[in-house]
């Protein structure tokens, strides 16, 4: 219980610092989103007096001095109210987030999990049978990992939409289909997601494989592995129950960070494929000085990373009880 409370306190402070930075940093960016809205309104006719403060409140930017705005921001966050989006005006920010976060979670989340499972599995076997032909997978997958996301995405886009027109070129679904849980829409969404998912898997599986393989080689030299083998345990039991269980610990932390950043999506990948996820939405917000949407996206990303790391800290405490000991 003491370990849990200590972790909760640490992550509560980290979340408060993230909220504070999330409030102040966008306001340091040149440009005034209220003036952007007012300039649009002026194109339709004269703007009445007092409209500046009204638009600021409507966008969730607060009013008064900076401290008052900060308090209003904390209250709004607690109520899950982020104002209206400038990029999609007058749509509320929460509506924009609901419309894009599911796309990213499904695509990037599943692709990340698949990459981790494949990479850790192959890395475990390659480390256990080091020196065999399985080690030949390491240079090939490492090369794919070194290739920039956008270059691989462009290459796959050219090969599988121009040379061999197998997949759709862009978007998350066919606009002619009706959005909903129906066969036509789900089939269209799956077809549009396969190529971006393939990009993520090919770009990231090599890192998981190499890391797990090297940790397996290091773990196999430990005394407890030698003792397990001396007991006459089955090779599979030694590999999974002794070597892999300890070798996977560093990868667990990396997996937590990856899951946290699933919410942000793969920004460049979503731009290349015009995929309607969080990364593409964030780019749109930055281009339009959309403070409310930027703050909401950054907040979701930050809290997701903190939550993922908190869960992995708890997992670490369960897998390795030594981490629960206070120093």
PDB file of C-alpha atoms in Angstrom:
ATOM      1  CA  UNK A   1       0.000   0.000   0.000  1.00  0.00           C
ATOM      2  CA  UNK A   2       2.844   2.391   0.809  1.00  0.00           C
ATOM      3  CA  UNK A   3       4.392   1.678  -2.582  1.00  0.00           C
ATOM      4  CA  UNK A   4       1.068   2.409  -4.303  1.00  0.00           C
ATOM      5  CA  UNK A   5       0.532   5.678  -2.417  1.00  0.00           C
ATOM      6  CA  UNK A   6       4.078   6.813  -3.214  1.00  0.00           C
ATOM      7  CA  UNK A   7       3.515   6.186  -6.905  1.00  0.00           C
ATOM      8  CA  UNK A   8       0.120   7.891  -6.870  1.00  0.00           C
ATOM      9  CA  UNK A   9       1.648  10.974  -5.260  1.00  0.00           C
ATOM     10  CA  UNK A  10       4.451  11.120  -7.800  1.00  0.00           C
ATOM     11  CA  UNK A  11       2.132  10.826 -10.792  1.00  0.00           C
ATOM     12  CA  UNK A  12      -0.353  13.310  -9.295  1.00  0.00           C
ATOM     13  CA  UNK A  13       2.413  15.928  -9.119  1.00  0.00           C
ATOM     14  CA  UNK A  14       3.539  15.033 -12.645  1.00  0.00           C
ATOM     15  CA  UNK A  15      -0.043  15.419 -13.921  1.00  0.00           C
ATOM     16  CA  UNK A  16      -0.365  18.844 -12.256  1.00  0.00           C
ATOM     17  CA  UNK A  17       2.915  20.003 -13.812  1.00  0.00           C
ATOM     18  CA  UNK A  18       1.720  18.739 -17.195  1.00  0.00           C
ATOM     19  CA  UNK A  19      -1.533  20.680 -16.798  1.00  0.00           C
ATOM     20  CA  UNK A  20       0.380  23.841 -15.908  1.00  0.00           C
ATOM     21  CA  UNK A  21       2.761  23.558 -18.852  1.00  0.00           C
ATOM     22  CA  UNK A  22      -0.146  22.698 -21.111  1.00  0.00           C
ATOM     23  CA  UNK A  23      -1.800  25.978 -20.113  1.00  0.00           C
ATOM     24  CA  UNK A  24       1.204  28.296 -20.453  1.00  0.00           C
ATOM     25  CA  UNK A  25       3.115  26.931 -23.462  1.00  0.00           C
ATOM     26  CA  UNK A  26       0.436  27.490 -26.146  1.00  0.00           C
ATOM     27  CA  UNK A  27       0.081  31.097 -24.978  1.00  0.00           C
ATOM     28  CA  UNK A  28       3.737  31.689 -25.806  1.00  0.00           C
ATOM     29  CA  UNK A  29       3.082  30.867 -29.455  1.00  0.00           C
ATOM     30  CA  UNK A  30       2.778  33.994 -31.624  1.00  0.00           C
ATOM     31  CA  UNK A  31      -0.752  34.722 -32.779  1.00  0.00           C
ATOM     32  CA  UNK A  32      -4.129  35.295 -31.152  1.00  0.00           C
ATOM     33  CA  UNK A  33      -6.890  32.770 -31.870  1.00  0.00           C
ATOM     34  CA  UNK A  34      -9.541  35.289 -30.804  1.00  0.00           C
ATOM     35  CA  UNK A  35      -8.354  37.697 -33.479  1.00  0.00           C
ATOM     36  CA  UNK A  36      -8.569  34.884 -36.033  1.00  0.00           C
ATOM     37  CA  UNK A  37     -12.247  34.338 -35.207  1.00  0.00           C
ATOM     38  CA  UNK A  38     -12.949  38.075 -35.135  1.00  0.00           C
ATOM     39  CA  UNK A  39     -11.347  38.514 -38.551  1.00  0.00           C
ATOM     40  CA  UNK A  40     -13.667  35.827 -39.913  1.00  0.00           C
ATOM     41  CA  UNK A  41     -16.673  37.520 -38.333  1.00  0.00           C
ATOM     42  CA  UNK A  42     -15.650  40.906 -39.738  1.00  0.00           C
ATOM     43  CA  UNK A  43     -15.892  39.474 -43.218  1.00  0.00           C
ATOM     44  CA  UNK A  44     -19.616  38.973 -42.603  1.00  0.00           C
ATOM     45  CA  UNK A  45     -20.260  42.419 -41.108  1.00  0.00           C
ATOM     46  CA  UNK A  46     -19.381  44.790 -38.236  1.00  0.00           C
ATOM     47  CA  UNK A  47     -18.338  43.154 -34.964  1.00  0.00           C
ATOM     48  CA  UNK A  48     -20.111  44.571 -31.867  1.00  0.00           C
ATOM     49  CA  UNK A  49     -18.202  45.858 -28.834  1.00  0.00           C
ATOM     50  CA  UNK A  50     -17.279  43.300 -26.198  1.00  0.00           C
ATOM     51  CA  UNK A  51     -17.083  40.507 -28.754  1.00  0.00           C
ATOM     52  CA  UNK A  52     -13.405  39.867 -27.948  1.00  0.00           C
ATOM     53  CA  UNK A  53     -14.118  38.724 -24.373  1.00  0.00           C
ATOM     54  CA  UNK A  54     -17.180  36.777 -25.491  1.00  0.00           C
ATOM     55  CA  UNK A  55     -15.200  34.886 -28.125  1.00  0.00           C
ATOM     56  CA  UNK A  56     -12.383  34.202 -25.623  1.00  0.00           C
ATOM     57  CA  UNK A  57     -14.849  32.664 -23.176  1.00  0.00           C
ATOM     58  CA  UNK A  58     -16.549  30.739 -25.956  1.00  0.00           C
ATOM     59  CA  UNK A  59     -13.219  29.241 -27.025  1.00  0.00           C
ATOM     60  CA  UNK A  60     -12.415  28.260 -23.448  1.00  0.00           C
ATOM     61  CA  UNK A  61      -9.460  30.664 -23.262  1.00  0.00           C
ATOM     62  CA  UNK A  62     -10.758  32.344 -20.114  1.00  0.00           C
ATOM     63  CA  UNK A  63     -10.910  36.027 -19.294  1.00  0.00           C
ATOM     64  CA  UNK A  64      -9.111  38.480 -17.041  1.00  0.00           C
ATOM     65  CA  UNK A  65      -5.457  38.202 -16.069  1.00  0.00           C
ATOM     66  CA  UNK A  66      -3.304  35.106 -16.519  1.00  0.00           C
ATOM     67  CA  UNK A  67      -3.956  33.684 -13.035  1.00  0.00           C
ATOM     68  CA  UNK A  68      -7.717  33.964 -13.487  1.00  0.00           C
ATOM     69  CA  UNK A  69      -7.405  32.242 -16.872  1.00  0.00           C
ATOM     70  CA  UNK A  70      -5.338  29.515 -15.251  1.00  0.00           C
ATOM     71  CA  UNK A  71      -7.983  28.871 -12.603  1.00  0.00           C
ATOM     72  CA  UNK A  72     -10.732  28.868 -15.237  1.00  0.00           C
ATOM     73  CA  UNK A  73      -8.660  26.388 -17.228  1.00  0.00           C
ATOM     74  CA  UNK A  74      -8.294  23.997 -14.270  1.00  0.00           C
ATOM     75  CA  UNK A  75     -12.033  24.166 -13.591  1.00  0.00           C
ATOM     76  CA  UNK A  76     -12.812  23.514 -17.260  1.00  0.00           C
ATOM     77  CA  UNK A  77     -10.449  20.529 -17.371  1.00  0.00           C
ATOM     78  CA  UNK A  78     -12.076  19.078 -14.262  1.00  0.00           C
ATOM     79  CA  UNK A  79     -15.425  19.395 -16.032  1.00  0.00           C
ATOM     80  CA  UNK A  80     -13.997  18.058 -19.329  1.00  0.00           C
ATOM     81  CA  UNK A  81     -14.877  21.302 -21.063  1.00  0.00           C
ATOM     82  CA  UNK A  82     -12.271  22.536 -23.545  1.00  0.00           C
ATOM     83  CA  UNK A  83     -14.247  25.171 -25.424  1.00  0.00           C
ATOM     84  CA  UNK A  84     -14.799  25.368 -29.163  1.00  0.00           C
ATOM     85  CA  UNK A  85     -12.304  24.436 -31.838  1.00  0.00           C
ATOM     86  CA  UNK A  86     -11.048  27.185 -34.129  1.00  0.00           C
ATOM     87  CA  UNK A  87     -10.100  24.748 -36.876  1.00  0.00           C
ATOM     88  CA  UNK A  88     -13.582  23.177 -36.902  1.00  0.00           C
ATOM     89  CA  UNK A  89     -15.508  26.187 -35.602  1.00  0.00           C
ATOM     90  CA  UNK A  90     -18.083  26.086 -34.049  1.00  0.00           C
ATOM     91  CA  UNK A  91     -17.624  22.375 -33.177  1.00  0.00           C
ATOM     92  CA  UNK A  92     -16.737  21.693 -29.491  1.00  0.00           C
ATOM     93  CA  UNK A  93     -13.239  20.351 -28.876  1.00  0.00           C
ATOM     94  CA  UNK A  94     -14.598  17.261 -27.111  1.00  0.00           C
ATOM     95  CA  UNK A  95     -16.591  16.392 -30.236  1.00  0.00           C
ATOM     96  CA  UNK A  96     -13.474  16.729 -32.407  1.00  0.00           C
ATOM     97  CA  UNK A  97     -11.513  14.509 -30.022  1.00  0.00           C
ATOM     98  CA  UNK A  98     -14.206  11.830 -29.981  1.00  0.00           C
ATOM     99  CA  UNK A  99     -14.167  11.856 -33.750  1.00  0.00           C
ATOM    100  CA  UNK A 100     -10.410  11.252 -34.109  1.00  0.00           C
ATOM    101  CA  UNK A 101      -9.191   9.441 -31.006  1.00  0.00           C
ATOM    102  CA  UNK A 102     -10.932   6.169 -31.869  1.00  0.00           C
ATOM    103  CA  UNK A 103      -9.266   6.075 -35.283  1.00  0.00           C
ATOM    104  CA  UNK A 104      -5.820   6.413 -33.723  1.00  0.00           C
ATOM    105  CA  UNK A 105      -6.419   3.993 -30.846  1.00  0.00           C
ATOM    106  CA  UNK A 106      -7.691   1.252 -33.143  1.00  0.00           C
ATOM    107  CA  UNK A 107      -5.049   1.672 -35.844  1.00  0.00           C
ATOM    108  CA  UNK A 108      -1.891   2.628 -33.933  1.00  0.00           C
ATOM    109  CA  UNK A 109      -2.849   0.653 -30.828  1.00  0.00           C
ATOM    110  CA  UNK A 110      -3.367  -2.639 -32.637  1.00  0.00           C
ATOM    111  CA  UNK A 111      -0.328  -2.072 -34.861  1.00  0.00           C
ATOM    112  CA  UNK A 112       1.839  -1.335 -31.796  1.00  0.00           C
ATOM    113  CA  UNK A 113       0.641  -4.429 -29.950  1.00  0.00           C
ATOM    114  CA  UNK A 114       1.255  -6.581 -33.025  1.00  0.00           C
ATOM    115  CA  UNK A 115       4.765  -5.121 -33.407  1.00  0.00           C
ATOM    116  CA  UNK A 116       5.597  -5.763 -29.764  1.00  0.00           C
ATOM    117  CA  UNK A 117       4.269  -9.332 -29.781  1.00  0.00           C
ATOM    118  CA  UNK A 118       6.112 -10.238 -32.984  1.00  0.00           C
ATOM    119  CA  UNK A 119       9.317  -8.461 -31.943  1.00  0.00           C
ATOM    120  CA  UNK A 120       9.480  -9.921 -28.427  1.00  0.00           C
ATOM    121  CA  UNK A 121       8.616 -13.403 -29.642  1.00  0.00           C
ATOM    122  CA  UNK A 122      11.260 -13.408 -32.372  1.00  0.00           C
ATOM    123  CA  UNK A 123      13.759 -11.724 -30.030  1.00  0.00           C
ATOM    124  CA  UNK A 124      13.210 -14.390 -27.373  1.00  0.00           C
ATOM    125  CA  UNK A 125      13.764 -17.222 -29.828  1.00  0.00           C
ATOM    126  CA  UNK A 126      16.732 -15.494 -31.509  1.00  0.00           C
ATOM    127  CA  UNK A 127      18.399 -14.890 -28.136  1.00  0.00           C
ATOM    128  CA  UNK A 128      17.753 -18.450 -26.984  1.00  0.00           C
ATOM    129  CA  UNK A 129      19.101 -19.896 -30.228  1.00  0.00           C
ATOM    130  CA  UNK A 130      21.818 -17.326 -30.803  1.00  0.00           C
ATOM    131  CA  UNK A 131      24.223 -18.026 -33.597  1.00  0.00           C
ATOM    132  CA  UNK A 132      21.595 -19.775 -35.715  1.00  0.00           C
ATOM    133  CA  UNK A 133      19.856 -18.535 -38.837  1.00  0.00           C
ATOM    134  CA  UNK A 134      17.386 -16.616 -36.668  1.00  0.00           C
ATOM    135  CA  UNK A 135      20.106 -14.080 -35.945  1.00  0.00           C
ATOM    136  CA  UNK A 136      19.914 -13.204 -39.626  1.00  0.00           C
ATOM    137  CA  UNK A 137      16.567 -11.537 -38.935  1.00  0.00           C
ATOM    138  CA  UNK A 138      18.220  -8.917 -36.730  1.00  0.00           C
ATOM    139  CA  UNK A 139      20.092  -6.929 -39.432  1.00  0.00           C
ATOM    140  CA  UNK A 140      17.102  -6.947 -41.788  1.00  0.00           C
ATOM    141  CA  UNK A 141      14.611  -5.749 -39.200  1.00  0.00           C
ATOM    142  CA  UNK A 142      17.086  -3.241 -37.775  1.00  0.00           C
ATOM    143  CA  UNK A 143      17.482  -1.756 -41.238  1.00  0.00           C
ATOM    144  CA  UNK A 144      13.712  -1.270 -41.482  1.00  0.00           C
ATOM    145  CA  UNK A 145      13.732   0.402 -38.075  1.00  0.00           C
ATOM    146  CA  UNK A 146      16.424   2.841 -39.238  1.00  0.00           C
ATOM    147  CA  UNK A 147      14.336   3.846 -42.256  1.00  0.00           C
ATOM    148  CA  UNK A 148      12.345   7.045 -41.508  1.00  0.00           C
ATOM    149  CA  UNK A 149       8.614   6.553 -41.054  1.00  0.00           C
ATOM    150  CA  UNK A 150       7.670   8.975 -43.798  1.00  0.00           C
ATOM    151  CA  UNK A 151      10.051   7.430 -46.363  1.00  0.00           C
ATOM    152  CA  UNK A 152       8.760   3.925 -45.745  1.00  0.00           C
ATOM    153  CA  UNK A 153       5.180   5.221 -45.812  1.00  0.00           C
ATOM    154  CA  UNK A 154       5.753   6.970 -49.137  1.00  0.00           C
ATOM    155  CA  UNK A 155       7.457   3.873 -50.566  1.00  0.00           C
ATOM    156  CA  UNK A 156       4.617   1.569 -49.535  1.00  0.00           C
ATOM    157  CA  UNK A 157       2.088   4.103 -50.750  1.00  0.00           C
ATOM    158  CA  UNK A 158       3.716   4.179 -54.167  1.00  0.00           C
ATOM    159  CA  UNK A 159       4.141   0.409 -54.445  1.00  0.00           C
ATOM    160  CA  UNK A 160       0.690  -0.632 -53.259  1.00  0.00           C
ATOM    161  CA  UNK A 161      -1.438   2.168 -54.684  1.00  0.00           C
ATOM    162  CA  UNK A 162       0.349   3.038 -57.937  1.00  0.00           C
ATOM    163  CA  UNK A 163       2.439   0.047 -59.060  1.00  0.00           C
ATOM    164  CA  UNK A 164       0.067  -2.544 -57.591  1.00  0.00           C
ATOM    165  CA  UNK A 165      -3.230  -0.795 -56.796  1.00  0.00           C
ATOM    166  CA  UNK A 166      -4.149  -3.038 -53.872  1.00  0.00           C
ATOM    167  CA  UNK A 167      -4.952  -0.479 -51.145  1.00  0.00           C
ATOM    168  CA  UNK A 168      -6.717   2.904 -51.097  1.00  0.00           C
ATOM    169  CA  UNK A 169      -4.454   5.939 -51.342  1.00  0.00           C
ATOM    170  CA  UNK A 170      -5.632   8.042 -48.409  1.00  0.00           C
ATOM    171  CA  UNK A 171      -8.306   8.680 -45.833  1.00  0.00           C
ATOM    172  CA  UNK A 172      -9.783   6.473 -43.156  1.00  0.00           C
ATOM    173  CA  UNK A 173     -12.773   5.181 -45.121  1.00  0.00           C
ATOM    174  CA  UNK A 174     -14.678   5.592 -48.360  1.00  0.00           C
ATOM    175  CA  UNK A 175     -16.717   8.838 -48.120  1.00  0.00           C
ATOM    176  CA  UNK A 176     -19.555   7.191 -50.035  1.00  0.00           C
ATOM    177  CA  UNK A 177     -20.180   4.708 -47.213  1.00  0.00           C
ATOM    178  CA  UNK A 178     -22.409   5.463 -44.243  1.00  0.00           C
ATOM    179  CA  UNK A 179     -20.475   5.780 -40.975  1.00  0.00           C
ATOM    180  CA  UNK A 180     -21.592   3.187 -38.447  1.00  0.00           C
ATOM    181  CA  UNK A 181     -21.280  -0.434 -37.411  1.00  0.00           C
ATOM    182  CA  UNK A 182     -22.241  -1.829 -40.771  1.00  0.00           C
ATOM    183  CA  UNK A 183     -20.395  -4.198 -43.080  1.00  0.00           C
ATOM    184  CA  UNK A 184     -19.654  -1.670 -45.817  1.00  0.00           C
ATOM    185  CA  UNK A 185     -18.128   0.915 -43.483  1.00  0.00           C
ATOM    186  CA  UNK A 186     -16.108  -1.584 -41.429  1.00  0.00           C
ATOM    187  CA  UNK A 187     -14.731  -3.202 -44.586  1.00  0.00           C
ATOM    188  CA  UNK A 188     -13.796   0.186 -46.007  1.00  0.00           C
ATOM    189  CA  UNK A 189     -12.144   1.292 -42.741  1.00  0.00           C
ATOM    190  CA  UNK A 190     -10.167  -1.958 -42.555  1.00  0.00           C
ATOM    191  CA  UNK A 191      -8.949  -1.583 -46.131  1.00  0.00           C
ATOM    192  CA  UNK A 192      -7.805   1.999 -45.500  1.00  0.00           C
ATOM    193  CA  UNK A 193      -6.042   1.008 -42.256  1.00  0.00           C
ATOM    194  CA  UNK A 194      -4.016  -1.955 -43.537  1.00  0.00           C
ATOM    195  CA  UNK A 195      -1.292   0.028 -45.295  1.00  0.00           C
ATOM    196  CA  UNK A 196      -0.699   2.517 -42.437  1.00  0.00           C
ATOM    197  CA  UNK A 197      -0.665  -0.401 -39.987  1.00  0.00           C
ATOM    198  CA  UNK A 198       1.869  -2.260 -42.144  1.00  0.00           C
ATOM    199  CA  UNK A 199       4.063   0.846 -42.086  1.00  0.00           C
ATOM    200  CA  UNK A 200       4.007   0.982 -38.288  1.00  0.00           C
ATOM    201  CA  UNK A 201       4.712  -2.731 -37.867  1.00  0.00           C
ATOM    202  CA  UNK A 202       7.626  -2.799 -40.317  1.00  0.00           C
ATOM    203  CA  UNK A 203       9.152   0.347 -38.804  1.00  0.00           C
ATOM    204  CA  UNK A 204       8.991  -0.724 -35.176  1.00  0.00           C
ATOM    205  CA  UNK A 205       9.253  -4.511 -34.981  1.00  0.00           C
ATOM    206  CA  UNK A 206      13.044  -4.466 -35.437  1.00  0.00           C
ATOM    207  CA  UNK A 207      13.650  -2.389 -32.321  1.00  0.00           C
ATOM    208  CA  UNK A 208      11.660  -4.770 -30.131  1.00  0.00           C
ATOM    209  CA  UNK A 209      13.382  -7.798 -31.673  1.00  0.00           C
ATOM    210  CA  UNK A 210      16.905  -6.412 -31.211  1.00  0.00           C
ATOM    211  CA  UNK A 211      16.298  -5.240 -27.653  1.00  0.00           C
ATOM    212  CA  UNK A 212      14.749  -8.505 -26.548  1.00  0.00           C
ATOM    213  CA  UNK A 213      17.423 -10.579 -28.275  1.00  0.00           C
ATOM    214  CA  UNK A 214      20.254  -8.695 -26.556  1.00  0.00           C
ATOM    215  CA  UNK A 215      18.568  -8.896 -23.154  1.00  0.00           C
ATOM    216  CA  UNK A 216      18.029 -12.634 -23.618  1.00  0.00           C
ATOM    217  CA  UNK A 217      21.727 -13.134 -24.373  1.00  0.00           C
ATOM    218  CA  UNK A 218      22.645 -11.170 -21.246  1.00  0.00           C
ATOM    219  CA  UNK A 219      20.092 -12.954 -19.061  1.00  0.00           C
ATOM    220  CA  UNK A 220      21.189 -16.417 -20.184  1.00  0.00           C
ATOM    221  CA  UNK A 221      24.580 -15.745 -18.576  1.00  0.00           C
ATOM    222  CA  UNK A 222      23.008 -15.235 -15.138  1.00  0.00           C
ATOM    223  CA  UNK A 223      23.479 -17.775 -12.354  1.00  0.00           C
ATOM    224  CA  UNK A 224      19.781 -18.462 -11.841  1.00  0.00           C
ATOM    225  CA  UNK A 225      19.444 -19.552 -15.473  1.00  0.00           C
ATOM    226  CA  UNK A 226      22.412 -21.879 -15.099  1.00  0.00           C
ATOM    227  CA  UNK A 227      20.870 -23.258 -11.883  1.00  0.00           C
ATOM    228  CA  UNK A 228      17.557 -23.870 -13.658  1.00  0.00           C
ATOM    229  CA  UNK A 229      19.328 -25.761 -16.419  1.00  0.00           C
ATOM    230  CA  UNK A 230      21.312 -27.763 -13.857  1.00  0.00           C
ATOM    231  CA  UNK A 231      18.035 -28.856 -12.241  1.00  0.00           C
ATOM    232  CA  UNK A 232      17.107 -30.519 -15.500  1.00  0.00           C
ATOM    233  CA  UNK A 233      14.131 -28.301 -16.244  1.00  0.00           C
ATOM    234  CA  UNK A 234      12.716 -28.401 -19.744  1.00  0.00           C
ATOM    235  CA  UNK A 235      14.362 -25.933 -22.156  1.00  0.00           C
ATOM    236  CA  UNK A 236      11.011 -24.240 -22.798  1.00  0.00           C
ATOM    237  CA  UNK A 237      10.517 -23.684 -19.068  1.00  0.00           C
ATOM    238  CA  UNK A 238      13.983 -22.198 -18.695  1.00  0.00           C
ATOM    239  CA  UNK A 239      13.518 -19.976 -21.750  1.00  0.00           C
ATOM    240  CA  UNK A 240      10.108 -18.586 -20.784  1.00  0.00           C
ATOM    241  CA  UNK A 241       9.965 -18.903 -17.007  1.00  0.00           C
ATOM    242  CA  UNK A 242      13.491 -17.786 -16.168  1.00  0.00           C
ATOM    243  CA  UNK A 243      15.237 -16.040 -19.064  1.00  0.00           C
ATOM    244  CA  UNK A 244      12.401 -14.339 -20.948  1.00  0.00           C
ATOM    245  CA  UNK A 245      10.559 -13.256 -17.799  1.00  0.00           C
ATOM    246  CA  UNK A 246      13.531 -11.223 -16.628  1.00  0.00           C
ATOM    247  CA  UNK A 247      14.723 -10.130 -20.065  1.00  0.00           C
ATOM    248  CA  UNK A 248      11.347  -8.591 -20.898  1.00  0.00           C
ATOM    249  CA  UNK A 249      11.418  -6.079 -18.009  1.00  0.00           C
ATOM    250  CA  UNK A 250      13.238  -3.291 -19.919  1.00  0.00           C
ATOM    251  CA  UNK A 251      10.882  -3.812 -22.865  1.00  0.00           C
ATOM    252  CA  UNK A 252       7.888  -3.410 -20.551  1.00  0.00           C
ATOM    253  CA  UNK A 253       8.860   0.194 -19.826  1.00  0.00           C
ATOM    254  CA  UNK A 254       9.300   0.890 -23.529  1.00  0.00           C
ATOM    255  CA  UNK A 255       5.957  -0.734 -24.222  1.00  0.00           C
ATOM    256  CA  UNK A 256       4.280   1.546 -21.669  1.00  0.00           C
ATOM    257  CA  UNK A 257       5.691   4.636 -23.339  1.00  0.00           C
ATOM    258  CA  UNK A 258       4.628   3.292 -26.734  1.00  0.00           C
ATOM    259  CA  UNK A 259       1.092   2.701 -25.484  1.00  0.00           C
ATOM    260  CA  UNK A 260       0.988   6.198 -24.084  1.00  0.00           C
ATOM    261  CA  UNK A 261       2.036   7.691 -27.382  1.00  0.00           C
ATOM    262  CA  UNK A 262      -0.547   5.572 -29.202  1.00  0.00           C
ATOM    263  CA  UNK A 263      -2.969   8.412 -28.434  1.00  0.00           C
ATOM    264  CA  UNK A 264      -0.813  10.894 -30.317  1.00  0.00           C
ATOM    265  CA  UNK A 265      -0.669   8.570 -33.271  1.00  0.00           C
ATOM    266  CA  UNK A 266       2.160   8.514 -35.783  1.00  0.00           C
ATOM    267  CA  UNK A 267       2.034  12.121 -36.916  1.00  0.00           C
ATOM    268  CA  UNK A 268       3.995  11.798 -40.158  1.00  0.00           C
ATOM    269  CA  UNK A 269       2.285   8.528 -41.056  1.00  0.00           C
ATOM    270  CA  UNK A 270      -1.154  10.073 -40.608  1.00  0.00           C
ATOM    271  CA  UNK A 271      -0.119  13.053 -42.743  1.00  0.00           C
ATOM    272  CA  UNK A 272       1.158  10.834 -45.557  1.00  0.00           C
ATOM    273  CA  UNK A 273      -2.003   8.741 -45.607  1.00  0.00           C
ATOM    274  CA  UNK A 274      -4.337  11.636 -44.628  1.00  0.00           C
ATOM    275  CA  UNK A 275      -5.598   9.366 -41.874  1.00  0.00           C
ATOM    276  CA  UNK A 276      -8.146  11.099 -39.593  1.00  0.00           C
ATOM    277  CA  UNK A 277      -6.367  10.412 -36.293  1.00  0.00           C
ATOM    278  CA  UNK A 278      -4.970  12.421 -33.384  1.00  0.00           C
ATOM    279  CA  UNK A 279      -1.677  13.224 -35.084  1.00  0.00           C
ATOM    280  CA  UNK A 280      -3.374  14.707 -38.141  1.00  0.00           C
ATOM    281  CA  UNK A 281      -5.762  16.622 -35.887  1.00  0.00           C
ATOM    282  CA  UNK A 282      -2.837  18.039 -33.906  1.00  0.00           C
ATOM    283  CA  UNK A 283      -1.178  19.254 -37.096  1.00  0.00           C
ATOM    284  CA  UNK A 284      -4.417  20.959 -38.130  1.00  0.00           C
ATOM    285  CA  UNK A 285      -4.655  22.639 -34.718  1.00  0.00           C
ATOM    286  CA  UNK A 286      -1.067  23.938 -34.886  1.00  0.00           C
ATOM    287  CA  UNK A 287      -1.532  25.299 -38.404  1.00  0.00           C
ATOM    288  CA  UNK A 288      -4.641  27.224 -37.300  1.00  0.00           C
ATOM    289  CA  UNK A 289      -3.351  28.453 -33.898  1.00  0.00           C
ATOM    290  CA  UNK A 290      -6.191  26.432 -32.402  1.00  0.00           C
ATOM    291  CA  UNK A 291      -5.268  26.801 -28.705  1.00  0.00           C
ATOM    292  CA  UNK A 292      -8.269  24.894 -27.273  1.00  0.00           C
ATOM    293  CA  UNK A 293      -7.740  21.904 -29.551  1.00  0.00           C
ATOM    294  CA  UNK A 294      -3.956  21.935 -29.063  1.00  0.00           C
ATOM    295  CA  UNK A 295      -4.344  22.012 -25.291  1.00  0.00           C
ATOM    296  CA  UNK A 296      -6.852  19.171 -25.326  1.00  0.00           C
ATOM    297  CA  UNK A 297      -4.701  16.992 -27.605  1.00  0.00           C
ATOM    298  CA  UNK A 298      -1.535  17.634 -25.569  1.00  0.00           C
ATOM    299  CA  UNK A 299      -3.428  16.934 -22.368  1.00  0.00           C
ATOM    300  CA  UNK A 300      -4.800  13.625 -23.631  1.00  0.00           C
ATOM    301  CA  UNK A 301      -1.346  12.573 -24.857  1.00  0.00           C
ATOM    302  CA  UNK A 302       0.361  13.550 -21.592  1.00  0.00           C
ATOM    303  CA  UNK A 303      -2.181  11.866 -19.347  1.00  0.00           C
ATOM    304  CA  UNK A 304      -2.105   8.749 -21.514  1.00  0.00           C
ATOM    305  CA  UNK A 305       1.682   8.502 -21.172  1.00  0.00           C
ATOM    306  CA  UNK A 306       1.507   9.050 -17.406  1.00  0.00           C
ATOM    307  CA  UNK A 307      -1.258   6.467 -17.026  1.00  0.00           C
ATOM    308  CA  UNK A 308       0.658   3.914 -19.083  1.00  0.00           C
ATOM    309  CA  UNK A 309       3.830   4.435 -17.044  1.00  0.00           C
ATOM    310  CA  UNK A 310       1.872   4.198 -13.798  1.00  0.00           C
ATOM    311  CA  UNK A 311       0.414   0.850 -14.840  1.00  0.00           C
ATOM    312  CA  UNK A 312       3.860  -0.427 -15.796  1.00  0.00           C
ATOM    313  CA  UNK A 313       5.256   0.693 -12.427  1.00  0.00           C
ATOM    314  CA  UNK A 314       2.572  -1.408 -10.784  1.00  0.00           C
ATOM    315  CA  UNK A 315       3.405  -4.286 -13.119  1.00  0.00           C
ATOM    316  CA  UNK A 316       7.086  -3.939 -12.244  1.00  0.00           C
ATOM    317  CA  UNK A 317       6.202  -4.164  -8.576  1.00  0.00           C
ATOM    318  CA  UNK A 318       4.291  -7.367  -9.235  1.00  0.00           C
ATOM    319  CA  UNK A 319       6.906  -9.004 -11.485  1.00  0.00           C
ATOM    320  CA  UNK A 320       9.944  -7.879  -9.478  1.00  0.00           C
ATOM    321  CA  UNK A 321       9.075  -7.339  -5.768  1.00  0.00           C
ATOM    322  CA  UNK A 322      12.485  -5.721  -5.192  1.00  0.00           C
ATOM    323  CA  UNK A 323      11.197  -2.525  -6.855  1.00  0.00           C
ATOM    324  CA  UNK A 324       8.650  -2.081  -4.063  1.00  0.00           C
ATOM    325  CA  UNK A 325      11.346  -1.720  -1.428  1.00  0.00           C
ATOM    326  CA  UNK A 326      11.824   1.828  -0.210  1.00  0.00           C
ATOM    327  CA  UNK A 327      15.328   3.233  -0.413  1.00  0.00           C
TER     328      UNK A 327
END
